[in-house]
Amino acid sequence: PEATDLTCLSTARHRTKLRRGAHQGNRFDITIHQVQGCSLSLLEGLADGFPNSFGPQRFSAANLDLARSWILQRRRRKISRQRRGWHLSVLRSFLFNQVLNARRAAGNHCRIIDGDVVEDGQPTGPLWGRGRSSSRGEALSIEQAALADYAELCEALEYSGVDQARRKLFEKPRDLKVQALGQDQFRLTFYLPPGAYATSMLAHCLELEGS
């Protein structure tokens, strides 16, 4: 039915907090303006997928510097549980992006290689924490090389109490539709699973202002 055919009978606040990852995904309706050097077919090509990096909003306002400063002095610096969780998320995201960048440089971030941990048919990278990486072979070698300069951060995360997890290196939007609105405007509607960034998807073929 059309939205005008629906009537909301009541609303109420739920007693249980919606936990991270509990929702099925996010649907986007984005209009981009002042687009130069980009075609309808190029944007439609995003349906084939994009590197599943953490977007710039995760690292804005010196978040990374603050997180690194805290975790290396965490036993002497008491902070709120919410701030602690945010710092850990920032650091894990940063390390994941390093592995993803290494896989992109090797040209294999969007395909399965020897030793990969696979999720939904896609290779994954580590969200660092307690426990050994579940990667093996070539995939593990790339991870180790990508994180070699961040051994202190990796060790600190291992002792922080957060468990190691995995995240897909490559993601595909669902139900992508692209409409040209004018000479330099496009409208995109699509669906992404939890944790995937629309900004990362668009940055795959566009240079976004402020990114």
Coordinates of N, CA, C and O in Angstrom, one line a residue, residues 70-177:
W70 N 44.0 6.5 25.2 CA 43.3 5.9 26.4 C 43.7 4.4 26.6 O 44.1 4.0 27.7
I71 N 43.8 3.6 25.5 CA 44.0 2.2 25.7 C 45.4 1.9 26.2 O 45.6 0.9 26.9
L72 N 46.4 2.8 25.8 CA 47.7 2.6 26.3 C 47.9 3.0 27.8 O 48.9 2.7 28.4
Q73 N 46.9 3.7 28.3 CA 47.0 4.1 29.7 C 45.7 3.7 30.5 O 45.3 4.3 31.5
R74 N 45.0 2.7 29.9 CA 43.7 2.4 30.4 C 43.6 2.0 31.9 O 42.6 2.2 32.5
R75 N 44.7 1.4 32.4 CA 44.6 1.0 33.8 C 44.7 2.3 34.8 O 44.4 2.2 35.9
R76 N 45.2 3.4 34.2 CA 45.3 4.6 35.1 C 44.2 5.6 34.8 O 44.1 6.6 35.5
R77 N 43.5 5.4 33.7 CA 42.5 6.4 33.3 C 41.1 5.7 33.3 O 40.8 4.9 32.4
K78 N 40.3 6.1 34.3 CA 39.0 5.5 34.4 C 38.0 6.4 33.5 O 38.0 7.6 33.7
I79 N 37.2 5.7 32.7 CA 36.2 6.4 31.9 C 34.9 5.7 31.9 O 34.8 4.6 32.5
S80 N 33.8 6.3 31.4 CA 32.5 5.7 31.4 C 32.5 4.4 30.6 O 33.3 4.3 29.6
R81 N 31.6 3.5 30.9 CA 31.4 2.3 30.1 C 31.1 2.6 28.6 O 31.6 2.0 27.7
Q82 N 30.3 3.6 28.4 CA 29.9 4.0 27.0 C 31.2 4.5 26.3 O 31.4 4.2 25.1
R83 N 32.0 5.4 26.9 CA 33.2 5.9 26.3 C 34.2 4.8 26.0 O 34.8 4.8 25.0
R84 N 34.3 3.9 27.0 CA 35.2 2.8 26.8 C 34.8 1.9 25.6 O 35.6 1.6 24.7
G85 N 33.5 1.6 25.4 CA 33.0 0.9 24.3 C 33.3 1.6 23.0 O 33.6 0.9 22.0
W86 N 33.1 2.9 23.0 CA 33.4 3.7 21.8 C 34.9 3.6 21.4 O 35.2 3.4 20.2
H87 N 35.8 3.8 22.4 CA 37.2 3.7 22.1 C 37.6 2.4 21.5 O 38.4 2.3 20.5
L88 N 37.1 1.3 22.1 CA 37.4 0.0 21.6 C 36.9 -0.2 20.2 O 37.6 -0.8 19.3
S89 N 35.7 0.3 19.9 CA 35.1 0.2 18.5 C 36.0 0.9 17.5 O 36.2 0.4 16.4
V90 N 36.4 2.1 17.9 CA 37.2 2.9 17.0 C 38.5 2.2 16.6 O 39.0 2.1 15.5
L91 N 39.2 1.6 17.6 CA 40.5 1.0 17.4 C 40.3 -0.3 16.6 O 41.1 -0.6 15.7
R92 N 39.3 -1.1 16.9 CA 39.0 -2.3 16.1 C 38.7 -2.0 14.6 O 39.2 -2.6 13.7
S93 N 38.0 -0.9 14.5 CA 37.6 -0.4 13.1 C 38.9 0.0 12.4 O 39.0 -0.3 11.2
F94 N 39.8 0.7 13.0 CA 41.0 1.2 12.4 C 41.8 0.0 11.9 O 42.3 0.0 10.8
L95 N 42.0 -1.0 12.8 CA 42.8 -2.2 12.4 C 42.2 -3.0 11.3 O 42.9 -3.5 10.4
F96 N 40.9 -3.1 11.4 CA 40.2 -3.8 10.3 C 40.5 -3.1 8.9 O 40.7 -3.8 7.9
N97 N 40.4 -1.8 8.9 CA 40.6 -1.0 7.7 C 42.0 -1.2 7.2 O 42.3 -1.2 6.0
Q98 N 43.0 -1.4 8.1 CA 44.4 -1.7 7.6 C 44.5 -3.0 6.9 O 45.1 -3.2 5.9
V99 N 43.8 -4.0 7.4 CA 43.7 -5.4 6.7 C 43.0 -5.2 5.4 O 43.5 -5.8 4.4
L100 N 41.9 -4.5 5.4 CA 41.2 -4.3 4.1 C 42.0 -3.6 3.1 O 42.0 -4.0 1.9
N101 N 42.7 -2.6 3.5 CA 43.6 -1.8 2.6 C 44.7 -2.7 2.0 O 45.0 -2.6 0.8
A102 N 45.2 -3.6 2.8 CA 46.2 -4.6 2.4 C 45.6 -5.6 1.4 O 46.3 -5.9 0.3
R103 N 44.4 -6.0 1.6 CA 43.8 -6.9 0.7 C 43.5 -6.2 -0.6 O 43.6 -6.8 -1.7
R104 N 43.0 -5.0 -0.5 CA 42.8 -4.2 -1.8 C 44.0 -4.0 -2.6 O 44.0 -4.1 -3.8
A105 N 45.1 -3.7 -1.9 CA 46.4 -3.5 -2.6 C 46.8 -4.8 -3.3 O 47.5 -4.8 -4.4
A106 N 46.5 -5.9 -2.7 CA 46.8 -7.2 -3.3 C 45.8 -7.6 -4.3 O 46.0 -8.6 -5.0
G107 N 44.7 -6.9 -4.4 CA 43.7 -7.2 -5.5 C 42.8 -8.4 -5.1 O 42.2 -8.9 -6.1
N108 N 42.7 -8.7 -3.9 CA 41.9 -9.9 -3.5 C 40.9 -9.7 -2.4 O 40.5 -10.6 -1.8
H109 N 40.5 -8.4 -2.2 CA 39.6 -8.2 -1.1 C 38.2 -8.6 -1.4 O 37.4 -8.9 -0.5
C110 N 37.9 -8.8 -2.7 CA 36.5 -9.2 -3.1 C 36.4 -10.6 -3.6 O 35.5 -11.0 -4.2
R111 N 37.5 -11.4 -3.3 CA 37.4 -12.8 -3.6 C 38.1 -13.7 -2.5 O 38.9 -13.2 -1.8
I112 N 37.7 -14.9 -2.5 CA 38.2 -15.8 -1.4 C 39.6 -16.3 -1.8 O 39.8 -16.8 -2.9
I113 N 40.5 -16.2 -0.9 CA 41.8 -16.8 -1.1 C 42.1 -17.9 0.0 O 41.3 -18.1 0.9
D114 N 43.2 -18.5 -0.2 CA 43.6 -19.6 0.7 C 43.6 -19.1 2.2 O 44.2 -18.1 2.5
G115 N 42.9 -19.8 3.0 CA 42.9 -19.5 4.5 C 41.8 -18.5 4.9 O 41.8 -18.2 6.1
D116 N 41.0 -18.1 4.0 CA 40.0 -17.1 4.4 C 38.9 -17.7 5.3 O 38.5 -18.9 5.1
V117 N 38.4 -16.9 6.1 CA 37.1 -17.2 6.9 C 36.0 -16.5 6.1 O 36.0 -15.3 5.9
V118 N 35.0 -17.3 5.7 CA 34.0 -16.9 4.8 C 32.7 -16.7 5.5 O 32.3 -17.5 6.3
E119 N 32.0 -15.6 5.1 CA 30.7 -15.3 5.7 C 29.8 -14.8 4.5 O 30.1 -13.9 3.8
D120 N 28.7 -15.5 4.4 CA 27.7 -15.2 3.3 C 28.4 -15.1 1.9 O 28.1 -14.3 1.1
G121 N 29.4 -16.0 1.7 CA 30.1 -16.1 0.4 C 31.1 -15.0 0.2 O 31.7 -14.9 -0.9
Q122 N 31.5 -14.3 1.3 CA 32.5 -13.2 1.2 C 33.6 -13.4 2.1 O 33.4 -13.9 3.3
P123 N 34.8 -13.0 1.8 CA 35.9 -13.1 2.7 C 35.8 -12.1 3.9 O 35.1 -11.1 3.7
T124 N 36.4 -12.4 5.0 CA 36.2 -11.6 6.2 C 37.6 -11.1 6.7 O 38.6 -11.8 6.4
G125 N 37.6 -10.1 7.4 CA 38.8 -9.6 8.1 C 38.5 -9.5 9.6 O 37.4 -9.6 10.1
P126 N 39.6 -9.4 10.4 CA 39.4 -9.4 11.9 C 39.0 -8.1 12.5 O 39.4 -7.1 12.1
L127 N 38.1 -8.2 13.5 CA 37.8 -7.1 14.4 C 38.6 -7.5 15.7 O 38.1 -8.4 16.4
W128 N 39.7 -6.9 15.9 CA 40.7 -7.4 16.8 C 40.2 -7.5 18.3 O 39.4 -6.7 18.7
G129 N 40.7 -8.5 19.0 CA 40.4 -8.7 20.4 C 41.0 -9.9 20.9 O 41.9 -10.5 20.3
R130 N 40.5 -10.4 22.0 CA 41.0 -11.6 22.6 C 40.8 -12.8 21.8 O 39.8 -13.1 21.2
G131 N 41.9 -13.6 21.7 CA 41.8 -14.9 20.9 C 42.6 -14.7 19.6 O 42.9 -13.6 19.1
R132 N 43.0 -15.8 19.0 CA 43.8 -15.9 17.8 C 42.9 -15.6 16.6 O 41.7 -16.0 16.6
S133 N 43.5 -15.1 15.5 CA 42.8 -15.0 14.3 C 42.4 -16.3 13.8 O 43.2 -17.3 13.8
S134 N 41.3 -16.4 13.2 CA 40.8 -17.7 12.7 C 41.2 -17.9 11.2 O 40.9 -18.9 10.6
S135 N 41.9 -16.9 10.6 CA 42.4 -17.0 9.3 C 43.6 -18.0 9.2 O 44.3 -18.2 10.3
R136 N 43.9 -18.5 8.1 CA 45.0 -19.4 7.9 C 45.7 -19.0 6.6 O 45.2 -18.3 5.8
G137 N 46.9 -19.6 6.3 CA 47.5 -19.6 5.0 C 47.8 -18.1 4.5 O 48.2 -17.3 5.3
E138 N 47.5 -17.9 3.3 CA 47.7 -16.6 2.6 C 47.0 -15.5 3.3 O 47.5 -14.4 3.5
A139 N 45.7 -15.7 3.7 CA 44.9 -14.7 4.3 C 45.5 -14.3 5.6 O 45.6 -13.1 6.0
L140 N 46.0 -15.2 6.4 CA 46.7 -14.9 7.7 C 47.9 -14.1 7.5 O 48.2 -13.2 8.2
S141 N 48.7 -14.5 6.5 CA 50.0 -13.8 6.2 C 49.7 -12.3 5.9 O 50.5 -11.4 6.3
I142 N 48.7 -12.0 5.1 CA 48.3 -10.7 4.8 C 47.9 -9.9 6.0 O 48.3 -8.7 6.2
E143 N 47.1 -10.5 6.9 CA 46.7 -9.9 8.1 C 47.9 -9.5 9.0 O 48.0 -8.4 9.5
Q144 N 48.8 -10.5 9.1 CA 49.9 -10.3 10.0 C 50.8 -9.1 9.5 O 51.3 -8.3 10.3
A145 N 51.0 -9.1 8.2 CA 51.8 -8.0 7.6 C 51.2 -6.7 7.8 O 51.8 -5.7 8.0
A146 N 49.8 -6.6 7.6 CA 49.1 -5.4 7.7 C 49.1 -4.8 9.1 O 49.1 -3.6 9.3
L147 N 49.2 -5.7 10.1 CA 49.1 -5.3 11.5 C 50.4 -5.3 12.2 O 50.4 -5.0 13.4
A148 N 51.5 -5.5 11.5 CA 52.8 -5.6 12.1 C 53.2 -4.4 12.8 O 53.8 -4.4 13.9
D149 N 52.8 -3.2 12.3 CA 53.2 -1.9 12.9 C 52.3 -1.5 14.0 O 52.5 -0.5 14.6
Y150 N 51.3 -2.3 14.3 CA 50.3 -2.0 15.3 C 50.2 -3.1 16.4 O 49.2 -3.3 17.0
A151 N 51.4 -3.7 16.6 CA 51.4 -4.8 17.6 C 51.0 -4.4 19.0 O 50.3 -5.1 19.7
E152 N 51.4 -3.2 19.4 CA 51.1 -2.7 20.7 C 49.5 -2.5 20.9 O 49.0 -2.8 21.9
L153 N 48.9 -2.0 19.8 CA 47.5 -1.8 19.9 C 46.8 -3.1 19.9 O 45.8 -3.3 20.6
C154 N 47.2 -4.1 19.1 CA 46.6 -5.4 19.1 C 46.7 -6.1 20.4 O 45.7 -6.6 20.9
E155 N 47.8 -6.0 21.1 CA 48.0 -6.6 22.4 C 47.1 -5.9 23.4 O 46.5 -6.6 24.3
A156 N 47.0 -4.6 23.4 CA 46.2 -3.9 24.3 C 44.7 -4.3 24.2 O 44.0 -4.4 25.1
L157 N 44.3 -4.5 22.9 CA 42.9 -4.9 22.7 C 42.7 -6.3 23.2 O 41.6 -6.6 23.7
E158 N 43.7 -7.1 23.1 CA 43.5 -8.5 23.6 C 43.3 -8.6 25.1 O 42.6 -9.4 25.6
Y159 N 44.0 -7.6 25.8 CA 43.8 -7.5 27.3 C 42.7 -6.6 27.7 O 42.5 -6.5 28.9
S160 N 42.0 -6.1 26.8 CA 40.9 -5.2 27.2 C 39.6 -5.9 27.5 O 38.6 -5.3 28.0
G161 N 39.5 -7.2 27.2 CA 38.3 -8.0 27.5 C 37.4 -8.2 26.3 O 36.4 -9.0 26.4
V162 N 37.6 -7.5 25.2 CA 36.7 -7.7 24.0 C 37.2 -8.9 23.2 O 38.4 -9.1 23.1
D163 N 36.3 -9.7 22.8 CA 36.6 -10.9 22.0 C 36.8 -10.6 20.5 O 36.1 -9.7 20.0
Q164 N 37.7 -11.3 19.9 CA 37.9 -11.1 18.4 C 36.7 -11.6 17.6 O 36.0 -12.6 18.0
A165 N 36.4 -10.8 16.6 CA 35.2 -11.2 15.7 C 35.6 -11.0 14.3 O 36.8 -10.7 14.0
R166 N 34.7 -11.2 13.4 CA 35.0 -11.0 11.9 C 34.0 -10.1 11.3 O 32.9 -9.9 11.7
R167 N 34.4 -9.5 10.2 CA 33.6 -8.6 9.4 C 33.9 -8.8 7.9 O 35.0 -9.0 7.5
K168 N 32.9 -8.8 7.1 CA 33.1 -9.0 5.7 C 33.9 -7.9 5.1 O 33.7 -6.7 5.4
L169 N 34.9 -8.3 4.2 CA 35.7 -7.3 3.5 C 35.0 -6.7 2.4 O 35.4 -5.6 1.9
F170 N 34.0 -7.3 1.9 CA 33.3 -6.8 0.7 C 31.8 -7.0 0.9 O 31.3 -7.9 1.5
E171 N 31.0 -5.9 0.5 CA 29.6 -5.9 0.8 C 28.9 -5.6 -0.5 O 29.4 -4.8 -1.4
K172 N 27.6 -6.0 -0.6 CA 26.8 -5.7 -1.8 C 25.5 -5.1 -1.3 O 24.8 -5.7 -0.4
P173 N 25.1 -4.0 -1.9 CA 23.8 -3.4 -1.5 C 22.7 -4.3 -2.2 O 22.9 -4.9 -3.2
R174 N 21.5 -4.2 -1.5 CA 20.3 -4.9 -2.1 C 19.4 -3.8 -2.7 O 19.3 -2.7 -2.2
D175 N 18.7 -4.2 -3.7 CA 17.6 -3.4 -4.3 C 18.1 -2.0 -4.7 O 17.4 -1.0 -4.5
L176 N 19.3 -2.0 -5.3 CA 19.8 -0.7 -5.7 C 19.1 -0.2 -6.9 O 19.0 -0.9 -7.9
K177 N 18.6 1.1 -6.8 CA 18.0 1.7 -7.9 C 18.6 3.1 -8.0 O 18.8 3.8 -7.0

